[in-house]
JSON list of C-alpha atoms in Angstrom, two decimals:
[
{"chain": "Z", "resi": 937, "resn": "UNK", "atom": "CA", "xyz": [12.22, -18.83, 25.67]},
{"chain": "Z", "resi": 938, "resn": "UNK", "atom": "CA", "xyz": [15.02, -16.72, 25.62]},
{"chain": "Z", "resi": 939, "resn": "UNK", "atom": "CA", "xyz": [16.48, -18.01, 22.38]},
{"chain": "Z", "resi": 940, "resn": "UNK", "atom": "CA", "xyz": [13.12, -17.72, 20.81]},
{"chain": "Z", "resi": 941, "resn": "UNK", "atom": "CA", "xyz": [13.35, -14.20, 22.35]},
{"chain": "Z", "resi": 942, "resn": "UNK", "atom": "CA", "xyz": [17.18, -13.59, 20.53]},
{"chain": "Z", "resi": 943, "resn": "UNK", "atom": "CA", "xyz": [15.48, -15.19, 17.23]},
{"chain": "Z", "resi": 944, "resn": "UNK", "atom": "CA", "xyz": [13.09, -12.96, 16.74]},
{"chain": "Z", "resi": 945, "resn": "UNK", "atom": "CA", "xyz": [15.48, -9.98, 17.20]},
{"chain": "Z", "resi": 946, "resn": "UNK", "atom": "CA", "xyz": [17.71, -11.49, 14.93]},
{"chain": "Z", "resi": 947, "resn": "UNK", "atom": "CA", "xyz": [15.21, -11.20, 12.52]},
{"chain": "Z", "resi": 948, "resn": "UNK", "atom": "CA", "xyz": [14.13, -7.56, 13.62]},
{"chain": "Z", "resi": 949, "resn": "UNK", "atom": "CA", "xyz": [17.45, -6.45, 12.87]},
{"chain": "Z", "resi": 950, "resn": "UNK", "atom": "CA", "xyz": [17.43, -8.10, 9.56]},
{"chain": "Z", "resi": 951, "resn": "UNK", "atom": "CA", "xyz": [14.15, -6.40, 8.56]},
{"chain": "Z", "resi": 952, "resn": "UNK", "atom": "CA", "xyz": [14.78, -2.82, 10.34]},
{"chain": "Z", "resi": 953, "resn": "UNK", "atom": "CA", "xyz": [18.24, -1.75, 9.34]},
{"chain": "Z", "resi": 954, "resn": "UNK", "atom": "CA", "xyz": [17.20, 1.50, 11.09]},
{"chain": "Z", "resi": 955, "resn": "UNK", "atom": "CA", "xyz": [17.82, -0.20, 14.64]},
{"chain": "Z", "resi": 956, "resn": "UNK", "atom": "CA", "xyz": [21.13, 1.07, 15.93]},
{"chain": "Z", "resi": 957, "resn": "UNK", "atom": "CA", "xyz": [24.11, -0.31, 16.82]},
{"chain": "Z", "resi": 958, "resn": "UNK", "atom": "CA", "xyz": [23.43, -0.20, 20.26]},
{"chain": "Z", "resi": 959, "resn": "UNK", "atom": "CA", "xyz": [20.77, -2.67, 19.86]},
{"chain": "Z", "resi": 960, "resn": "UNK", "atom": "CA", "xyz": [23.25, -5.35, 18.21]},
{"chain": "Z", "resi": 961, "resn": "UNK", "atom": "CA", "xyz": [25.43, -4.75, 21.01]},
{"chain": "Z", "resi": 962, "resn": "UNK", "atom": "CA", "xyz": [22.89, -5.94, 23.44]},
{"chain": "Z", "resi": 963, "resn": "UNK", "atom": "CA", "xyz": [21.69, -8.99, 21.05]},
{"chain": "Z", "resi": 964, "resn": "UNK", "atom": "CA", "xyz": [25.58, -9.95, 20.68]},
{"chain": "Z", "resi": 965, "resn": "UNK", "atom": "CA", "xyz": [25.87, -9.46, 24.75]},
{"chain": "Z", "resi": 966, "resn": "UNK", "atom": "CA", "xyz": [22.89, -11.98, 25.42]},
{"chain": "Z", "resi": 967, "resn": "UNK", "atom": "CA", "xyz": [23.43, -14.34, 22.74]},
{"chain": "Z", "resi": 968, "resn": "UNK", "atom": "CA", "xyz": [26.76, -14.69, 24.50]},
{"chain": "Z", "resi": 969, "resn": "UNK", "atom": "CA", "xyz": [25.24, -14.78, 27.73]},
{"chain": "Z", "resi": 970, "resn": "UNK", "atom": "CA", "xyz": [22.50, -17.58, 26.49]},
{"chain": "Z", "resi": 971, "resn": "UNK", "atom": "CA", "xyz": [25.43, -19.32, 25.36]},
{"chain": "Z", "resi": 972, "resn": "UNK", "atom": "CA", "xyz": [27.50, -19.20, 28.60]},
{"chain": "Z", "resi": 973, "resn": "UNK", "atom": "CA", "xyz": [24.42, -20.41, 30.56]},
{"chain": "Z", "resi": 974, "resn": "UNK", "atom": "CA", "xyz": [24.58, -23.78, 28.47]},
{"chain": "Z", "resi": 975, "resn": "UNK", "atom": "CA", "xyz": [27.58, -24.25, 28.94]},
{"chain": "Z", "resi": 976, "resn": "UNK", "atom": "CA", "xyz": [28.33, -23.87, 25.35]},
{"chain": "Z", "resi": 977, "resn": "UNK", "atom": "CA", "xyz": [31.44, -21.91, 25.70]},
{"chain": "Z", "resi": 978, "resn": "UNK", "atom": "CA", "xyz": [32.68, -22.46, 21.97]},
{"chain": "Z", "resi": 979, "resn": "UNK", "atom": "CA", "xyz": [29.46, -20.68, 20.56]},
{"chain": "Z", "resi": 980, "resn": "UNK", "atom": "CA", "xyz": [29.52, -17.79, 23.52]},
{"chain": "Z", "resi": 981, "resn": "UNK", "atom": "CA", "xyz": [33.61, -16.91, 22.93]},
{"chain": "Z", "resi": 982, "resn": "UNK", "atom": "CA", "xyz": [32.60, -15.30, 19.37]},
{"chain": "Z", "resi": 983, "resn": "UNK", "atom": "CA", "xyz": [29.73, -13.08, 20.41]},
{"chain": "Z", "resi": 984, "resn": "UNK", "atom": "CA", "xyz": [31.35, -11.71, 23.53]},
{"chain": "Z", "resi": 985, "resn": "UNK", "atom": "CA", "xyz": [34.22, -11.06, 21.47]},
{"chain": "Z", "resi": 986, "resn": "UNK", "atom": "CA", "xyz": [31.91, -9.13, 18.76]},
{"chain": "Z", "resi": 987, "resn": "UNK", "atom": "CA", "xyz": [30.18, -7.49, 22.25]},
{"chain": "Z", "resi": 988, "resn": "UNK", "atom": "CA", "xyz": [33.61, -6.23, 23.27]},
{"chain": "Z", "resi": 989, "resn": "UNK", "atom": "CA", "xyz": [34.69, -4.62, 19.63]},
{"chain": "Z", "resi": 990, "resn": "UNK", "atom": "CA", "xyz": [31.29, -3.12, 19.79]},
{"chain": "Z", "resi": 991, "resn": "UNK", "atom": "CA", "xyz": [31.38, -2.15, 22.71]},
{"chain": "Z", "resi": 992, "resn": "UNK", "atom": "CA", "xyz": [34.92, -0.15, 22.13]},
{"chain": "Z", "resi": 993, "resn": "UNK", "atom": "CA", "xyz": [32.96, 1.59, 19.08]},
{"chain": "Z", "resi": 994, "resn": "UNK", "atom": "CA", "xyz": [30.13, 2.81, 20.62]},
{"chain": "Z", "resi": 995, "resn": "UNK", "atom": "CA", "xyz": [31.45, 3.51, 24.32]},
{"chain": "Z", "resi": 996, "resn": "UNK", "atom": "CA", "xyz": [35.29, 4.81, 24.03]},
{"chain": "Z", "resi": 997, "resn": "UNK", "atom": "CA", "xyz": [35.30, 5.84, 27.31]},
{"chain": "Z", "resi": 998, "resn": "UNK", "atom": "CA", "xyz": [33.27, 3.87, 29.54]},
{"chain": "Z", "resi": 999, "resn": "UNK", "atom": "CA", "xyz": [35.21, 2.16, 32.12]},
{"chain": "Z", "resi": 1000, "resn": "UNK", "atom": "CA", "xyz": [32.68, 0.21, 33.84]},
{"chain": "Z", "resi": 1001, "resn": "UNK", "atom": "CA", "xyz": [30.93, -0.92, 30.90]},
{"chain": "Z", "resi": 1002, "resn": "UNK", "atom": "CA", "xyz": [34.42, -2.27, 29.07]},
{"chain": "Z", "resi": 1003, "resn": "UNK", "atom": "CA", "xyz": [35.44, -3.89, 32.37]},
{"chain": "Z", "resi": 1004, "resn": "UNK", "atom": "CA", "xyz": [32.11, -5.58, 32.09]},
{"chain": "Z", "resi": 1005, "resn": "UNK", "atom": "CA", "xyz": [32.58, -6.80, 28.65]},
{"chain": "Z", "resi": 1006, "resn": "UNK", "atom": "CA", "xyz": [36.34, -7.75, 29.37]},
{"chain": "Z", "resi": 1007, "resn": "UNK", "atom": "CA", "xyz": [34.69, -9.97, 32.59]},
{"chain": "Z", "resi": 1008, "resn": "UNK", "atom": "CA", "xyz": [32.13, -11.74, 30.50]},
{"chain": "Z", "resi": 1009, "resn": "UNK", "atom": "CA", "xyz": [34.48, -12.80, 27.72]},
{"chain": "Z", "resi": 1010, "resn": "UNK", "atom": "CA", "xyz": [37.08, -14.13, 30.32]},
{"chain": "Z", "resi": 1011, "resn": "UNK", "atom": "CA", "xyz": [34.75, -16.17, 32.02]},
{"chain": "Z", "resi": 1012, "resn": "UNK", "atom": "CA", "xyz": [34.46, -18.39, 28.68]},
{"chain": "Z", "resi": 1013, "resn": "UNK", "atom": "CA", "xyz": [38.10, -17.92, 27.88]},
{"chain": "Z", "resi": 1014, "resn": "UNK", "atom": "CA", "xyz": [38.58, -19.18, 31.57]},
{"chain": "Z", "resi": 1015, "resn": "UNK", "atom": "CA", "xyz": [36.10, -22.26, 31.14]},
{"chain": "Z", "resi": 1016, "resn": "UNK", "atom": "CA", "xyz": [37.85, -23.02, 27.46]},
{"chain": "Z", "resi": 1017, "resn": "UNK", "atom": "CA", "xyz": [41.06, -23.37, 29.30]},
{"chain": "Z", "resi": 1018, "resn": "UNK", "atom": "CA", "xyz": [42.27, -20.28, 27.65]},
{"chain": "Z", "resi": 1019, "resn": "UNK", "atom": "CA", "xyz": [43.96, -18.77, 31.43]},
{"chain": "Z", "resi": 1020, "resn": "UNK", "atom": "CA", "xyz": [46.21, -16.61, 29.87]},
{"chain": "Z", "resi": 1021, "resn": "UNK", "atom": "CA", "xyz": [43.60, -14.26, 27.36]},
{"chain": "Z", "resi": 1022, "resn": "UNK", "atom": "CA", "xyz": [41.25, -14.43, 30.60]},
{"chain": "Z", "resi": 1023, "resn": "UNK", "atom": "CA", "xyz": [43.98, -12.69, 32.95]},
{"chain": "Z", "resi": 1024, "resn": "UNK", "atom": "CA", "xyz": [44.87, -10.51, 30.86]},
{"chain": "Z", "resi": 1025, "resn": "UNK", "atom": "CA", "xyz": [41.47, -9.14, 29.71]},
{"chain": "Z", "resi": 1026, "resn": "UNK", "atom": "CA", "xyz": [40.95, -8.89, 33.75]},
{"chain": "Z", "resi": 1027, "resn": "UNK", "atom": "CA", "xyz": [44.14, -7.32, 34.40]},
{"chain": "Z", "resi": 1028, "resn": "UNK", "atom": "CA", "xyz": [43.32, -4.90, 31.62]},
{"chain": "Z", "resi": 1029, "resn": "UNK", "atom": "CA", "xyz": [40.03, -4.80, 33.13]},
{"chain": "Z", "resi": 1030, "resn": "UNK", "atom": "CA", "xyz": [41.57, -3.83, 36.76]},
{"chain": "Z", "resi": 1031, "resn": "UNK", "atom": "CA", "xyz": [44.36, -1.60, 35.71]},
{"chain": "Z", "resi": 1032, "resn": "UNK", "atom": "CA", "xyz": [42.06, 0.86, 33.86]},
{"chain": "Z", "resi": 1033, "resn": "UNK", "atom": "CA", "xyz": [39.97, 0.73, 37.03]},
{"chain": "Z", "resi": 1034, "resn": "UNK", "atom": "CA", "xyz": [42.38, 1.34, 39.39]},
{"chain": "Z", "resi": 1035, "resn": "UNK", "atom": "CA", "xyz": [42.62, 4.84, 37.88]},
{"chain": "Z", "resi": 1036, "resn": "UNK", "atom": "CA", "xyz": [38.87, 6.57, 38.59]},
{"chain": "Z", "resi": 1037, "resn": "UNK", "atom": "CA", "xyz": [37.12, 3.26, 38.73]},
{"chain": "Z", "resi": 1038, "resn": "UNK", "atom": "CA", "xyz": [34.23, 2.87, 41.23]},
{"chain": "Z", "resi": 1039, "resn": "UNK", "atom": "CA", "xyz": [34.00, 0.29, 43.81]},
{"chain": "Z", "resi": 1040, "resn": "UNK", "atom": "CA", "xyz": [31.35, -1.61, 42.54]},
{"chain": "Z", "resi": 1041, "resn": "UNK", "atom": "CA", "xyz": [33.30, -2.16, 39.13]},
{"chain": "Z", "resi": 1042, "resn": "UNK", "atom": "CA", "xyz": [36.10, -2.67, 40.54]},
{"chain": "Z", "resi": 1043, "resn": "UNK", "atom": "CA", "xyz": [35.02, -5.62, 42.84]},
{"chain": "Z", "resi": 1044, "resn": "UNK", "atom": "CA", "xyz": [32.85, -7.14, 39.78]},
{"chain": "Z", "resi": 1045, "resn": "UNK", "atom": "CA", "xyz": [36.05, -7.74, 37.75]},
{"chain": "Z", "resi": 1046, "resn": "UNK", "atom": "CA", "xyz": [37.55, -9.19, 41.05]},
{"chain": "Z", "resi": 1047, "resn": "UNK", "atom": "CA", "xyz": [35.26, -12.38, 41.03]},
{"chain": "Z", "resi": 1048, "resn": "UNK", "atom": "CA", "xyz": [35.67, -13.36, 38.00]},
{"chain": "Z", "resi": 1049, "resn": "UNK", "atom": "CA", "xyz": [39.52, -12.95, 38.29]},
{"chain": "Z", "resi": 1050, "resn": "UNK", "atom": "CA", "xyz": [39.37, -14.84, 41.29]},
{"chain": "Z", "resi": 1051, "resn": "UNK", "atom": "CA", "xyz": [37.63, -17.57, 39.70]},
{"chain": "Z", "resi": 1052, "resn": "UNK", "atom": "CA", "xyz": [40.30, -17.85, 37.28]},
{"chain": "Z", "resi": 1053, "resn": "UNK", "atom": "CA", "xyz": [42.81, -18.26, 40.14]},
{"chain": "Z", "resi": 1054, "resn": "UNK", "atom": "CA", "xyz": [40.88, -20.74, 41.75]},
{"chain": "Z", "resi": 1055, "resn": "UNK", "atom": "CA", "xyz": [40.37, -22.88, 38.44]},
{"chain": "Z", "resi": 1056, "resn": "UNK", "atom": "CA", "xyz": [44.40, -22.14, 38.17]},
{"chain": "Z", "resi": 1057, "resn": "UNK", "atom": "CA", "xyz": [44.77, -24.12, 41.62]},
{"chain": "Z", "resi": 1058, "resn": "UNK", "atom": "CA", "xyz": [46.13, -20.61, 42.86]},
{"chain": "Z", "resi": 1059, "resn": "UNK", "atom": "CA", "xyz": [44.14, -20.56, 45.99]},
{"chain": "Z", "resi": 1060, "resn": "UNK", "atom": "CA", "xyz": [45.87, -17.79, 47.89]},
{"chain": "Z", "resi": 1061, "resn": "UNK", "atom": "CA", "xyz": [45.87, -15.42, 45.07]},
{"chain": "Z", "resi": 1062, "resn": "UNK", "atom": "CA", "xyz": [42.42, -16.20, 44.46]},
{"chain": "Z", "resi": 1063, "resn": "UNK", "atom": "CA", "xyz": [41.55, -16.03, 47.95]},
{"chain": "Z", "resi": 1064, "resn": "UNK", "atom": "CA", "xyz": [42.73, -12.70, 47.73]},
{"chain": "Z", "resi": 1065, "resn": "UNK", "atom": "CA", "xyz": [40.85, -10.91, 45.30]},
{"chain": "Z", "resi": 1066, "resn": "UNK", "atom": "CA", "xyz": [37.28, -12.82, 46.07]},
{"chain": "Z", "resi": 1067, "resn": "UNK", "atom": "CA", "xyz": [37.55, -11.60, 49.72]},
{"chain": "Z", "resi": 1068, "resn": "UNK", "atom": "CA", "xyz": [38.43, -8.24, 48.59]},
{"chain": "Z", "resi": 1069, "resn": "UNK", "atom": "CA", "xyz": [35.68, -8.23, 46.57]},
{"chain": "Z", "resi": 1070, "resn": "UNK", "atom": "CA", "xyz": [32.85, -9.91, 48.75]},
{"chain": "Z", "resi": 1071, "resn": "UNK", "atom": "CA", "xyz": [32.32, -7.06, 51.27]},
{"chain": "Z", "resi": 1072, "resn": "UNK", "atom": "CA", "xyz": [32.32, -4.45, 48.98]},
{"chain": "Z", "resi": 1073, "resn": "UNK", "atom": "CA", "xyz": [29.23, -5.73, 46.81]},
{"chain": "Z", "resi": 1074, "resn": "UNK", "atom": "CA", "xyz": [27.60, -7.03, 49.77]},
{"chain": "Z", "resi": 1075, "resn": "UNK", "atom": "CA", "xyz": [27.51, -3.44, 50.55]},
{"chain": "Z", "resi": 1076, "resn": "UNK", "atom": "CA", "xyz": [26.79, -1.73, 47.43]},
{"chain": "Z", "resi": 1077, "resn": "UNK", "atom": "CA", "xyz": [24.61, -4.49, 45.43]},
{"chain": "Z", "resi": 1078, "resn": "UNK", "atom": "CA", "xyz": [23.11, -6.58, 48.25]},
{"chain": "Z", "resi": 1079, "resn": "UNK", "atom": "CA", "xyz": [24.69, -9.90, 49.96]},
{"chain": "Z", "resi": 1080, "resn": "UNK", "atom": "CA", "xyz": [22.12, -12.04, 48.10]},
{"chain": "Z", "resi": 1081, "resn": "UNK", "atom": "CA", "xyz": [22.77, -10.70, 44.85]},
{"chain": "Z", "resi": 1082, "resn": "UNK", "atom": "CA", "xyz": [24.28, -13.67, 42.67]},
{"chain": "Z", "resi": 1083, "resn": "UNK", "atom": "CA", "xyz": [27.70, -12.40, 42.55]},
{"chain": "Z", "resi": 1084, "resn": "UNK", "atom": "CA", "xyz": [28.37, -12.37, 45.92]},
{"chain": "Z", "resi": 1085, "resn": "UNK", "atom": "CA", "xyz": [27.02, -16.06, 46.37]},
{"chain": "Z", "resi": 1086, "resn": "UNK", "atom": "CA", "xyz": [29.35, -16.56, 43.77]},
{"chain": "Z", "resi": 1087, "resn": "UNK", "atom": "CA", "xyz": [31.74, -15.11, 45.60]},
{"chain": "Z", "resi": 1088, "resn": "UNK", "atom": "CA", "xyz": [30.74, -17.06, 48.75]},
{"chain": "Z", "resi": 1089, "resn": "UNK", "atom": "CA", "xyz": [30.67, -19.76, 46.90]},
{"chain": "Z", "resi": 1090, "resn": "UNK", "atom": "CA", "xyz": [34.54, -20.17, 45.93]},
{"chain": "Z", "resi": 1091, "resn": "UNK", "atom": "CA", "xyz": [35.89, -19.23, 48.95]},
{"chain": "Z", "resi": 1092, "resn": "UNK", "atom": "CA", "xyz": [33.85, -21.52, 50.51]},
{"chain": "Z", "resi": 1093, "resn": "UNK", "atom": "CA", "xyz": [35.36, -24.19, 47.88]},
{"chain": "Z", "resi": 1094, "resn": "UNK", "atom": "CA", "xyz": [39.08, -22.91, 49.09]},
{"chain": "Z", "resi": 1095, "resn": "UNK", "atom": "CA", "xyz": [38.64, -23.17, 52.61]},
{"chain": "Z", "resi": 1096, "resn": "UNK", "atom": "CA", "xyz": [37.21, -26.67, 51.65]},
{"chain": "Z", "resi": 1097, "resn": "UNK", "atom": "CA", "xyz": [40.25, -28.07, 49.51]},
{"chain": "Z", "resi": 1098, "resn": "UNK", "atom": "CA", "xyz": [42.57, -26.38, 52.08]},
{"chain": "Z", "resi": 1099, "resn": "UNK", "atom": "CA", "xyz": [41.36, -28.57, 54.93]},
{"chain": "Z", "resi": 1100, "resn": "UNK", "atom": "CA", "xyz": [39.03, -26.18, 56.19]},
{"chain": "Z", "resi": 1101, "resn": "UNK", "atom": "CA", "xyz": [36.01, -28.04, 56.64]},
{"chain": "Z", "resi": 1102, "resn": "UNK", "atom": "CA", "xyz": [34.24, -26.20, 59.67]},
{"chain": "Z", "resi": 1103, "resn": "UNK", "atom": "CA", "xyz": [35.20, -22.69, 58.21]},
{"chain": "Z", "resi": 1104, "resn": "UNK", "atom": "CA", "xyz": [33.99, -23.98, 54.29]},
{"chain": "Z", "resi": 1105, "resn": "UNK", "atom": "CA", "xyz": [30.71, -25.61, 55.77]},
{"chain": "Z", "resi": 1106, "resn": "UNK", "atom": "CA", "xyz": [29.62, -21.81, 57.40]},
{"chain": "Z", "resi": 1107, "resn": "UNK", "atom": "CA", "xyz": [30.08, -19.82, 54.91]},
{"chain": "Z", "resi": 1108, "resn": "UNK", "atom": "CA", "xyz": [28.88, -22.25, 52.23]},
{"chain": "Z", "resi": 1109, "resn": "UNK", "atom": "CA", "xyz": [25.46, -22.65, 54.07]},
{"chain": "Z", "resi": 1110, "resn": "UNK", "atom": "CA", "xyz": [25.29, -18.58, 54.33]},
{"chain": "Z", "resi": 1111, "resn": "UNK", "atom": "CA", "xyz": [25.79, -18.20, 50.62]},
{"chain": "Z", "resi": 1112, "resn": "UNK", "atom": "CA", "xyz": [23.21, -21.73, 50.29]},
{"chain": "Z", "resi": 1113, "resn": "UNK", "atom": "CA", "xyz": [20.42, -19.18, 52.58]},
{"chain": "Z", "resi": 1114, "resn": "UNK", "atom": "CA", "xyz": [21.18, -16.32, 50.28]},
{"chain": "Z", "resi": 1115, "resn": "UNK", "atom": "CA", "xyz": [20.71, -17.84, 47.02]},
{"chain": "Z", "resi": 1116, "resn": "UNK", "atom": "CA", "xyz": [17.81, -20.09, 48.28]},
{"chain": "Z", "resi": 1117, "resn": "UNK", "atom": "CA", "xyz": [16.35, -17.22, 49.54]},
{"chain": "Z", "resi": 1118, "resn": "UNK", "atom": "CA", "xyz": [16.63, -14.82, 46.39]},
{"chain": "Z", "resi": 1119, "resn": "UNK", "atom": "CA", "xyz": [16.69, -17.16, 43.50]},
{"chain": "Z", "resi": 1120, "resn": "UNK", "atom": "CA", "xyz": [14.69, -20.30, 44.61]},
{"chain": "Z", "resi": 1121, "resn": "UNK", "atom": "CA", "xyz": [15.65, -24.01, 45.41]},
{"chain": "Z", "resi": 1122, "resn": "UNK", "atom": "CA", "xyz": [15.45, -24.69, 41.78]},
{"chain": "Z", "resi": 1123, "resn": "UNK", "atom": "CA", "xyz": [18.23, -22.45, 40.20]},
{"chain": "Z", "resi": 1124, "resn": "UNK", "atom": "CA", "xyz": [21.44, -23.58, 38.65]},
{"chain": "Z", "resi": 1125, "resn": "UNK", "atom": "CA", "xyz": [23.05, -21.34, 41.28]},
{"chain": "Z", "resi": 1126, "resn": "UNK", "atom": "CA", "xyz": [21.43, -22.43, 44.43]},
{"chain": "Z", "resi": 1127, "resn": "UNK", "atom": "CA", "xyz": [21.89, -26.26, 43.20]},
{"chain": "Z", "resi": 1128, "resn": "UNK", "atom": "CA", "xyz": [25.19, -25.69, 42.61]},
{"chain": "Z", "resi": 1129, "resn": "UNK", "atom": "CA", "xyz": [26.11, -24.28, 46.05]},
{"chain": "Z", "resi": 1130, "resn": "UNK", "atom": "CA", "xyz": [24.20, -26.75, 47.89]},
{"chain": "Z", "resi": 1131, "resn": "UNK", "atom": "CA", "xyz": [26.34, -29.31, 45.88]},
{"chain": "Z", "resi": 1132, "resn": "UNK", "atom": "CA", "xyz": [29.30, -27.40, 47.25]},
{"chain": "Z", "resi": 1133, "resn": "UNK", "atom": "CA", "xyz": [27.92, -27.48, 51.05]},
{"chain": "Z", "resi": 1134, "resn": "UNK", "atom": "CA", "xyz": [27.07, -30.91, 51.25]},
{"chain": "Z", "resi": 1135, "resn": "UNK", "atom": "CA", "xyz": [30.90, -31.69, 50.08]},
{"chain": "Z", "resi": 1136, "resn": "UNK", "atom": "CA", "xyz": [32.04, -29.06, 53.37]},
{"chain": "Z", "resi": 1137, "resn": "UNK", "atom": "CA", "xyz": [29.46, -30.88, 55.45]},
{"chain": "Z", "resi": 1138, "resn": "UNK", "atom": "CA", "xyz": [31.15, -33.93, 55.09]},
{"chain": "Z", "resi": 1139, "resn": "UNK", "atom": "CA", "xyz": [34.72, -32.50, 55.43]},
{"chain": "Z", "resi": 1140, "resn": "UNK", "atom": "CA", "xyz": [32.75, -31.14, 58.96]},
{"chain": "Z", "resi": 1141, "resn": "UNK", "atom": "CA", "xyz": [32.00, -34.62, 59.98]},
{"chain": "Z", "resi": 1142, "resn": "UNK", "atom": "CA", "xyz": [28.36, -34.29, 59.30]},
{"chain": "Z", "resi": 1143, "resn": "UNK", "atom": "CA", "xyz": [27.85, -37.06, 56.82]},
{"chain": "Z", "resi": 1144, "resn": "UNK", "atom": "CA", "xyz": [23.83, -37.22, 56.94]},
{"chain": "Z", "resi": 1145, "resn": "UNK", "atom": "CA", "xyz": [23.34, -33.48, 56.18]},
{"chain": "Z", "resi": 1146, "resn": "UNK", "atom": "CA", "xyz": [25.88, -33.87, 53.63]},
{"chain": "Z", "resi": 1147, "resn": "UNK", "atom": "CA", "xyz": [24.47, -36.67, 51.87]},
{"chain": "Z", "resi": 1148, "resn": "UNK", "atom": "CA", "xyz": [21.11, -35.29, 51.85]},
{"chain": "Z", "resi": 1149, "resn": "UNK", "atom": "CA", "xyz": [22.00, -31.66, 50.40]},
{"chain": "Z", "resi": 1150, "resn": "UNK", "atom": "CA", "xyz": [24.31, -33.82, 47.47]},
{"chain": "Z", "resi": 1151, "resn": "UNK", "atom": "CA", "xyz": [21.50, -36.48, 46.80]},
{"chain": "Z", "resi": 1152, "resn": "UNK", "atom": "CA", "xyz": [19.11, -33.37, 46.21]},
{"chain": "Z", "resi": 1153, "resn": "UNK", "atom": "CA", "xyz": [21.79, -30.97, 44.62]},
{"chain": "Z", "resi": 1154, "resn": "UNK", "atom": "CA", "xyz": [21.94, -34.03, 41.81]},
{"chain": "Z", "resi": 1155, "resn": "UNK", "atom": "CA", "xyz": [18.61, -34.76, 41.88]},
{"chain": "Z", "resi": 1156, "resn": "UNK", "atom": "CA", "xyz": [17.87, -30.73, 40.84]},
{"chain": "Z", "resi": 1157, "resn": "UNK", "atom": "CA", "xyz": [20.68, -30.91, 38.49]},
{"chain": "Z", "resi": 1158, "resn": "UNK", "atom": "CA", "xyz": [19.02, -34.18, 36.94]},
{"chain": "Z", "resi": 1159, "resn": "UNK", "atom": "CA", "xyz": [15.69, -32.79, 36.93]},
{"chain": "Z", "resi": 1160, "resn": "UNK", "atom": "CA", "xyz": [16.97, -29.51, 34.91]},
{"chain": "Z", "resi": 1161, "resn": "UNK", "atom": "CA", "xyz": [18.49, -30.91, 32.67]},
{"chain": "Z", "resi": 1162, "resn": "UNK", "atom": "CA", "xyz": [15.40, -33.28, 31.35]},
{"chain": "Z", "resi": 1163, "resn": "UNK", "atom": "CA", "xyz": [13.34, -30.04, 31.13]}
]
């Protein structure tokens, strides 16, 4: 639906050359978006790219919304393998914040450069930035708000492959009841942290309750993917 949605934009902008550049902007932003939720990380890297140049046109001075861009486009450098460009688009990202920066924006470029840590195997550093980060949108955006599960979520997956099973298993089954309880047993995001709590369940010596949340983590995953 949503890339029928984009399609018929596309063509909108064709047809209407009076629609602004502000408009491509957010078309180049969700395209990227669509992309990154498929996993398709080749076909997402060149429209977040395109969103960030835009972006820099139309916005000169925006902080929050260039840290934004920066994030999005490092998450698929990050997933591509491409570490470097990701932490240094978030270190940009950070820097510039640092100086008049709010909170908020401040702790949404921190997840994703945690993430990149974690992916790096650097699980202190990482550990550092999504705990820094966690409280701070919990406060200001809501603890059930997808980016603190995400949040949740990889520290939960440190603790866990730092021998940590007891410690992994509770907070892994708080960010589980958040994103159950906001998003729905079916979600991508939910699936995947139940995935990542029946892994800390067994670590916790709980092997039933940890098959049972894997077995229907896959069993989501399975049924998503034949839709």
């Amino acid at each position: 639906e949503a890339d029928a949605a984009l399609a018929r934009m596309d063509d909108d902008l064709e047809r209407y050359p009076v629609l602004g550049a502000e408009d491509r902007l957010a078309r180049d932003a969700m395209r990227g978006a669509l992309y990154l939720n498929w996993e398709r990380y080749e076909q997402a890297a060149p429209f977040y790219e395109k969103a960030l140049r835009e972006n820099e046109q139309l916005f000169p001075g925006e902080q929050a919304s260039r840290a934004t861009r920066r994030s999005m486009l490092a998450l698929v450098y990050m997933r591509l393998g491409r570490y470097a460009e990701a932490d240094g688009l978030l270190h940009a990202a950070l820097d510039e914040l640092s100086h008049g920066g709010d909170s908020t924006a401040i702790a949404l470029t921190q997840v994703p450069y945690g993430i990149s840590l974690y992916l790096q195997g650097r699980y202190a550093d990482a550990e550092a930035q999504l705990a820094a980060a966690q409280p701070v949108l919990a406060r200001n955006i809501g603890a059930d708000n997808v980016d603190v599960v995400e949040a949740q979520d990889y520290l939960g997956q440190i603790e866990l492959n730092t021998g940590h099973g007891v410690e992994a298993e509770r907070r892994l089954r708080a960010a589980y009841a958040s994103s159950l309880g906001r998003y729905g047993d079916a979600s991508l995001g939910t699936l995947t942290v139940q995935g990542h709590l029946g892994l800390a369940e067994l670590a916790a010596g709980r092997p039933a309750e940890g098959l049972a949340d894997l077995e229907q983590a896959q069993g989501g995953q399975i049924g998503r993917a034949h839709v």
